[in-house]
Structure formats: C-alpha cells, structure tokens
Coordinates of C-alpha atoms and ligand atoms in Angstrom, one line a residue:
X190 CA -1.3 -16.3 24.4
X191 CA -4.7 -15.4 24.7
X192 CA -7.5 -17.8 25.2
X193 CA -11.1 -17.7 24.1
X194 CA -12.5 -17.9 27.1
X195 CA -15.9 -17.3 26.8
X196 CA -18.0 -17.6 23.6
X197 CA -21.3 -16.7 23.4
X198 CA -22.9 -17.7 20.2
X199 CA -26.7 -16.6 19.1
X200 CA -27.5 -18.4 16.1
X201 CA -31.2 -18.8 14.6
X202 CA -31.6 -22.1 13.2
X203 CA -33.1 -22.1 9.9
X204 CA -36.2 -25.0 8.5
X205 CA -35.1 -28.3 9.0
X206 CA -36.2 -31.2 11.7
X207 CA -38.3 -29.3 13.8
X208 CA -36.2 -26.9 14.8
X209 CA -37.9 -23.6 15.2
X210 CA -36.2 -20.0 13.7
X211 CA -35.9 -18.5 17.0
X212 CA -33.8 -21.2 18.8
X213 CA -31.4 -20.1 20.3
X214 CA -27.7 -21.8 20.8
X215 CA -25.9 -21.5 23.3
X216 CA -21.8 -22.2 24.0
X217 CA -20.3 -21.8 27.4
X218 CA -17.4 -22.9 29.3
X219 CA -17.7 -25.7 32.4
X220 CA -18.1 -23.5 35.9
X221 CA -19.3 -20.6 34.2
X222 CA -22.8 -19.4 35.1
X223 CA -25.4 -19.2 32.5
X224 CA -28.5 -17.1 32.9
X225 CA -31.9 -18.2 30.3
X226 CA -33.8 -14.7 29.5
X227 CA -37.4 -15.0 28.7
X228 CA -37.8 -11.9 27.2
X229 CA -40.9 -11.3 28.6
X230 CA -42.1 -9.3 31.5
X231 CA -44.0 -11.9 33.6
X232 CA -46.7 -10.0 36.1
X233 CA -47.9 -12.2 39.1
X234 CA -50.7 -13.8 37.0
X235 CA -48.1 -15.4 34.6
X236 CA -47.5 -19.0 34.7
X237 CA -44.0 -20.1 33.6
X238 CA -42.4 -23.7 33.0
X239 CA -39.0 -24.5 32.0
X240 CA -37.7 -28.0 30.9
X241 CA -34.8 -29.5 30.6
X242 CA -35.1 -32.7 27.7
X243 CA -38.4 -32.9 28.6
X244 CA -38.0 -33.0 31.7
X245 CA -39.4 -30.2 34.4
X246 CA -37.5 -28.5 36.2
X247 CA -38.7 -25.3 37.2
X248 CA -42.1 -23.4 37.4
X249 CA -44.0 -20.3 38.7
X250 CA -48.0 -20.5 39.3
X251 CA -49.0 -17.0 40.8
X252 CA -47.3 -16.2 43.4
X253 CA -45.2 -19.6 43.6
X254 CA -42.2 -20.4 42.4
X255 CA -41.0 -23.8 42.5
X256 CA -37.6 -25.7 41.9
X257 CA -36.7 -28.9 41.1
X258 CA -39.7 -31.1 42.5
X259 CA -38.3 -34.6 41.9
X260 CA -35.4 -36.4 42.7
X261 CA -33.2 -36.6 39.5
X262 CA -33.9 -32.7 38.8
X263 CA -32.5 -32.2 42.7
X264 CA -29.7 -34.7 42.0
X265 CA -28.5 -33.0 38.4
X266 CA -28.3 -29.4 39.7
X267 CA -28.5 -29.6 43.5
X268 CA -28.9 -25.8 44.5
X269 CA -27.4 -24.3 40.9
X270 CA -30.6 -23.8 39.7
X271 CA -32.0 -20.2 40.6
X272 CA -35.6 -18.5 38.9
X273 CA -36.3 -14.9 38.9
X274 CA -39.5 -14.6 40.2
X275 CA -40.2 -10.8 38.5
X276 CA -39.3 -12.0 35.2
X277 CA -39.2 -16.1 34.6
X278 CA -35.4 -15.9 33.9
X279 CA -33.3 -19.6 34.7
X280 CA -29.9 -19.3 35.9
X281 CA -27.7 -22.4 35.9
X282 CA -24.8 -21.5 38.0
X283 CA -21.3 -23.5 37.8
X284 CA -22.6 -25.5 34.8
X285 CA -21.3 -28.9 34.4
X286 CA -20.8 -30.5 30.9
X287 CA -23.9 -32.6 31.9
X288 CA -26.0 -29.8 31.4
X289 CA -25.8 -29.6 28.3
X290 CA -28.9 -30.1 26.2
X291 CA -32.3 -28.2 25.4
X292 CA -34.0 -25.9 28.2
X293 CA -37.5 -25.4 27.0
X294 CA -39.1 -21.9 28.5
X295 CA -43.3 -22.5 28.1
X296 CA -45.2 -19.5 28.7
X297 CA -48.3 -20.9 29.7
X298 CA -50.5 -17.9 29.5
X299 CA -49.5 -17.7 26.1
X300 CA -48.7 -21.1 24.9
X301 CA -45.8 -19.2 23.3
X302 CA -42.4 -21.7 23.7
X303 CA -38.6 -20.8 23.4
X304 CA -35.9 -23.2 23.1
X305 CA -31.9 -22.7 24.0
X306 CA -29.5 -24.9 23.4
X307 CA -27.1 -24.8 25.9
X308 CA -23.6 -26.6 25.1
X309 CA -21.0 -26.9 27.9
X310 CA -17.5 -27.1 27.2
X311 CA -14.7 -28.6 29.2
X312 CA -12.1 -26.6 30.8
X313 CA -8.6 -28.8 30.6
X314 CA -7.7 -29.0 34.2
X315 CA -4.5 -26.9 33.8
X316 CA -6.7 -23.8 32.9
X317 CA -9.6 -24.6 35.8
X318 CA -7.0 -24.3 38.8
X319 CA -6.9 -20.7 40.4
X320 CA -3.9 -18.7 39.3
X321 CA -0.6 -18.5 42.2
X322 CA 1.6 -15.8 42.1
X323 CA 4.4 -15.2 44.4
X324 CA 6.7 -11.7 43.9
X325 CA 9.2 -9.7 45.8
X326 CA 7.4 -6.8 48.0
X327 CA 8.3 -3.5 45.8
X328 CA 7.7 -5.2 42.4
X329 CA 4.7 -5.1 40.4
X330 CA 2.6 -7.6 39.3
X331 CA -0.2 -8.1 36.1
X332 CA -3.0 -10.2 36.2
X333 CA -4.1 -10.9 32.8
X334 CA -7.6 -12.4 32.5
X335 CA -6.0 -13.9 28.8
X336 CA -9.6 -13.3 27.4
X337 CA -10.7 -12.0 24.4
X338 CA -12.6 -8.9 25.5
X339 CA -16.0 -8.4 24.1
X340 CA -16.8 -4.3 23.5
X341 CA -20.4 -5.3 26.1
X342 CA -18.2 -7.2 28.5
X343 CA -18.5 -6.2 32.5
X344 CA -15.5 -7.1 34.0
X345 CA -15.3 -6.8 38.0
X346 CA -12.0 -7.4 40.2
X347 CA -12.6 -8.0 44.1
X348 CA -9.8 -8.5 46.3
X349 CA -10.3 -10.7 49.4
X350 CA -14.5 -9.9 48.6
X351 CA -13.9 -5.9 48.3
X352 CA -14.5 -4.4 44.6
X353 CA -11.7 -2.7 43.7
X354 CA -11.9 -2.2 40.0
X355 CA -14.8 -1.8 37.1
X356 CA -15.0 -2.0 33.6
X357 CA -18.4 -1.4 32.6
X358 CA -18.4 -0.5 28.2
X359 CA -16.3 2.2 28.0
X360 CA -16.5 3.4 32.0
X361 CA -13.8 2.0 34.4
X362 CA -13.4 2.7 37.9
X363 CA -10.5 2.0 39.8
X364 CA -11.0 2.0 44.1
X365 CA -14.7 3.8 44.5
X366 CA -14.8 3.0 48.3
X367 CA -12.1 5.0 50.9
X368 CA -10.9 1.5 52.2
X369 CA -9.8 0.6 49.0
X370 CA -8.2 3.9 48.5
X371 CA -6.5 4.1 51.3
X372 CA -5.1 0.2 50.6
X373 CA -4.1 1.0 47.1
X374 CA -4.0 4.5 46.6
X375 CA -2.4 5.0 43.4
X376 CA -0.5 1.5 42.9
X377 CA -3.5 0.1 40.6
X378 CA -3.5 0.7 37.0
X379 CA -6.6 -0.9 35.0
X380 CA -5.8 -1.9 31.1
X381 CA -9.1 -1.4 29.5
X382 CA -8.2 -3.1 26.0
X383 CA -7.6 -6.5 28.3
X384 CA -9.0 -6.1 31.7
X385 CA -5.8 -6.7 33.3
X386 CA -4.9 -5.3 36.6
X387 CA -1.4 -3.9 37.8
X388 CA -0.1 -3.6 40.8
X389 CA 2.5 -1.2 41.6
X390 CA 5.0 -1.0 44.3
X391 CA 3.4 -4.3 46.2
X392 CA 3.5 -4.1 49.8
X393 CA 3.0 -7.6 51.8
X394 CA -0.3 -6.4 52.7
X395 CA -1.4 -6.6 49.2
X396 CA -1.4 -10.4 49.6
X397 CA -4.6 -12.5 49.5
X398 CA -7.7 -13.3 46.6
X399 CA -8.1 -11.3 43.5
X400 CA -11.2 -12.4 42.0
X401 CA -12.1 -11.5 38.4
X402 CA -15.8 -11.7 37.3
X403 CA -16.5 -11.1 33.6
X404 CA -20.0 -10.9 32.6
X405 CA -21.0 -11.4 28.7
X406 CA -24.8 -10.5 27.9
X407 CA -26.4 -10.5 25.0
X408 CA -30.3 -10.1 24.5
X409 CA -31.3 -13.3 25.9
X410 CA -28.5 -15.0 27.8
X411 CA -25.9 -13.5 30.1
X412 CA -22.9 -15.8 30.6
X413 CA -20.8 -15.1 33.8
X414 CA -17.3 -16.8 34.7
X415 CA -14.8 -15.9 37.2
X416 CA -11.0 -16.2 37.5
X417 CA -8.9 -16.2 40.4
X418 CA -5.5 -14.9 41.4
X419 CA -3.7 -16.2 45.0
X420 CA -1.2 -13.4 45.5
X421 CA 2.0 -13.7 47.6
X422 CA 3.9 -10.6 48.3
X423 CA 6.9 -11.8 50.4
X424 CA 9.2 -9.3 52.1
X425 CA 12.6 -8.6 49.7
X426 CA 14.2 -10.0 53.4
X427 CA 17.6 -8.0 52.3
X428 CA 19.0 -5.7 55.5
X429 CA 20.3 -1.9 55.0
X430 CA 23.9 -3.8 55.8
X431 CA 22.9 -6.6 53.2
X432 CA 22.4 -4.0 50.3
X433 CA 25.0 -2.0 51.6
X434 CA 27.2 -5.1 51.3
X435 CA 25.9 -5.8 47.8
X436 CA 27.1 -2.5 46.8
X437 CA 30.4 -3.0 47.8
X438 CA 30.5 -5.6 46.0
X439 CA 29.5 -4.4 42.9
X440 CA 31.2 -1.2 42.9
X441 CA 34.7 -3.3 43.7
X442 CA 33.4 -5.7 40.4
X443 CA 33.2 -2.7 38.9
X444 CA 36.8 -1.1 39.4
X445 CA 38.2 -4.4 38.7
X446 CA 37.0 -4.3 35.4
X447 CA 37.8 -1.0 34.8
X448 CA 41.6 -2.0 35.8
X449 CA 41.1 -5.0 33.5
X450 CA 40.3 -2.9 30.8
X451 CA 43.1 -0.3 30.9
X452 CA 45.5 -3.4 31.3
X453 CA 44.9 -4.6 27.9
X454 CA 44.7 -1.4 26.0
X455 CA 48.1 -0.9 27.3
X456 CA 49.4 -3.9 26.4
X457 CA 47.4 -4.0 22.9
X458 CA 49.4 -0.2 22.7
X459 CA 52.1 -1.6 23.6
X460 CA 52.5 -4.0 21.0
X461 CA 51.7 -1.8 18.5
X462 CA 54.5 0.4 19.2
X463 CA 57.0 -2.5 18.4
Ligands
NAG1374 C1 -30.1 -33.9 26.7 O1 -30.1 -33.8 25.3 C2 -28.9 -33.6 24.7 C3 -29.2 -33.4 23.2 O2 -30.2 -34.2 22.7 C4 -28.1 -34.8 24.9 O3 -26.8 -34.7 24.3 C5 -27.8 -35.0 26.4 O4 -27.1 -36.1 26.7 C6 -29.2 -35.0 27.1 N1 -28.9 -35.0 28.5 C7 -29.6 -35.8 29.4 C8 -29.1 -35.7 30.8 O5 -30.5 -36.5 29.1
NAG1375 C1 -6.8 -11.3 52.4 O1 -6.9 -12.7 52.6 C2 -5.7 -13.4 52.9 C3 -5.9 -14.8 52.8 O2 -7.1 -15.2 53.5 C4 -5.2 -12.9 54.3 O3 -4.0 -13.5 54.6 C5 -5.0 -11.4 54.2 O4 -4.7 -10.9 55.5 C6 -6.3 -10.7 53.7 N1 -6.0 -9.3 53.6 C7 -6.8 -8.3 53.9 C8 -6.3 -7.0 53.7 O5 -8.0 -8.6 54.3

C-alpha cells in the first residue's frame, strides 16, 4: 500500500477576506522539515522580517541575523528555527502540528509582503516509529519508502551516515565513494519508479541505520522528511553437518515418496486387472 507521504500543495488564493493572490498554502507531514523561500536575492543591505501570527520571529538588519528574541518564540521552536543569511529563506525543521499557521515574510526595503500558510499534519504513531527488519544473512531485503514519488523528488539513502545511493530527476547513483564500493559492491540495486533499495546477498556486516531523505521542492518551499530502516542481518547459524543433515533428510523424504507412489499404481494396476 502506498502512502502519501508528502504533499506539497501551492495554491493561489483568489479575492475574498483579505487574502492576497499570491498566498501561498502549504501542507506537510509532522517531523518533516519545511523550508519558506523568499524569492528574492537579499544583498547585505536588505532588511528581512518574518512572523509567525503576528508574532516575530526572525530578522536580518545588515549584517545581523537574529532568531527568536523573546521567550514564547524560544519556547515554540527551541533551535528548529534556521535563516539563510544570503537569501532571507526560514527553515522550520522537525515541524510540530503547533506550527501550523501563517509565516509572514516582510521585505522591509521594499515593503513588499508574502504570506504561507503552513498546515502540519499528524503522523499516526504507527507510521512515525523507525522501520525494524530482521533477515537471514544470504537473503535480500527491500526497503520501500511507500511514497508516492514526485518526477522533482531528491531522494538520498545513507547507511550508518555514509551516502550510498542518489536519485536526483532522472540521475541515480548507486555507491560514488570506494568505501561504499567496497561494502556493497554489486549487492545494491536502486528502483527508480519507487526509490526503494535492495539488498542482495546480505552479509551480517550490512547491519545498522539506512536513512532515507526525500526532498520535494517546488518554487518557493522545499519540504524534506526522512525515513529510517534498523537492519538486522543475523547469521543463517546452520553448520556444513547441519545442511548436510538436512539433505539427508530430504533426499530420504523424497525416496519414500517415490516408493509410496509406485505402491499404489501397482495396486490401483492391480485392481484393474481383476
Ligand atoms: C496561528 O494561526 C492559525 C490560523 O489562524 C491557528 O489555527 C493557530 O492555532 C495559531 N497558532 C498559534 C500558536 O497562535
Ligand atoms: C553501523 O551501525 C550499527 C549500529 O550502530 C553498528 O552495529 C555497525 O557496526 C555499523 N556498521 C558499520 C559498517 O559501520
């Protein structure tokens, strides 16, 4: 089943209530990360301010950039609040459905204003934990983002904080560094309709984090979430004498029911001959 993860709408309002043409709405999913484009390239002269329901929470005056000056602004986003100081952009990392509201961007220089509406979705707690996956060493395992895939999308896979795969438009790369090479050599396979990842012929080494980051943009918001797999590749534990053992078995299973078979065609012969 595949889940919309991620939705990224851009809708200009139209007339009514004071809502101007070129808001723009925004819909997200909790603990993704949610970056506010200005659109404009700010040079160090530019004074920026954004707001959150009125409220201030971020600014750059010249060469200053400041965050969160009072105590409720600190208290709402702690340290998830991040401004580009080249370009007046407001990223909102790990967004809570708190968040949700209007973020008002105010070129000062200008007086030109921009509004997004940013709304936060929860994430039902069964879908927020990591993924765990356990398999026999030798096997090989998929992780499936279950996301819709969006034709823009970036999609990066780490494992234990080493990139190991890329999907960038129609470009994919799969193990550009030699470590990873070396790891994996040809064991990964990249599905580049899904994002999913295979591995092939898992080794116990291959245990650890598999982190997927999947990066929607549009013109003027980039939403980022990221999905984790906990991989366990435990030995197959069986002996050369266990498998040999196994065999045995098997092949004696297998002469028995051969035996079996003949049995009963004979008699079913048998009976006919009468
Ligand atoms: C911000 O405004 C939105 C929309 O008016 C409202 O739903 C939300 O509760 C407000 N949030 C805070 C913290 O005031
Ligand atoms: C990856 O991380 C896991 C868990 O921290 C660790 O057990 C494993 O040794 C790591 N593997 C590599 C190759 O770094």
């Amino acid at each position: 089943m595949k889940n919309l993860f991620i939705f990224l709408l851009i809708l200009p309002y139209h007339g009514s209530s004071g809502v101007g043409a070129d808001d723009v709405s925004v819909s997200v999913m909790e603990r993704d990360s949610v970056t506010l484009h200005t659109g404009v390239k700010t040079n160090q002269q530019e004074e920026v301010a954004w707001y959150f329901n009125d409220t201030r929470i971020a600014r750059i005056t010249g060469d200053q950039s400041k965050i969160c000056t009072d105590d409720e602004c600190k208290e709402r986003f702690r340290d998830r609040l991040k401004l580009d100081h080249q370009t007046g952009s407001l990223t909102i990392r790990d967004i809570r459905t708190t968040d949700s509201g209007k973020y008002r961007l105010v070129i000062i220089s200008s007086g030109s204003e921009k509004i997004f509406r940013v709304a936060v979705n929860d994430v039902p707690a069964a879908r927020r934990d990591e993924k765990t996956k356990s398999v026999v060493e030798g096997q090989s395992v998929t992780l499936d983002p279950g996301v819709t895939k969006n034709l823009n999308d970036v999609m990066t896979w780490h494992f234990n904080e080493t990139l190991i795969a890329e999907i960038t438009g129609d470009q994919s790369k799969i193990c550009s560094d030699v470590q990873s090479k070396e790891r994996f050599r040809d064991r990964l396979k990249l599905d580049h309709q899904t994002g999913s990842l295979t591995i092939t012929d898992t080794r116990t080494t291959d245990s650890g984090l598999y982190k997927l980051q999947i990066s929607s943009s549009s013109s003027v918001v980039v939403v980022t979430s990221l999905k984790s797999f906990s991989i366990s590749i435990t030995a197959s534990g069986l002996s050369a004498g266990e498998i040999a053992g196994i065999c045995a078995a098997l092949l004696l299973l297998i002469a028995a029911s051969v035996c079996v078979f003949y049995f009963y065609k004979r008699r079913v012969k048998r009976k006919g001959e009468y």
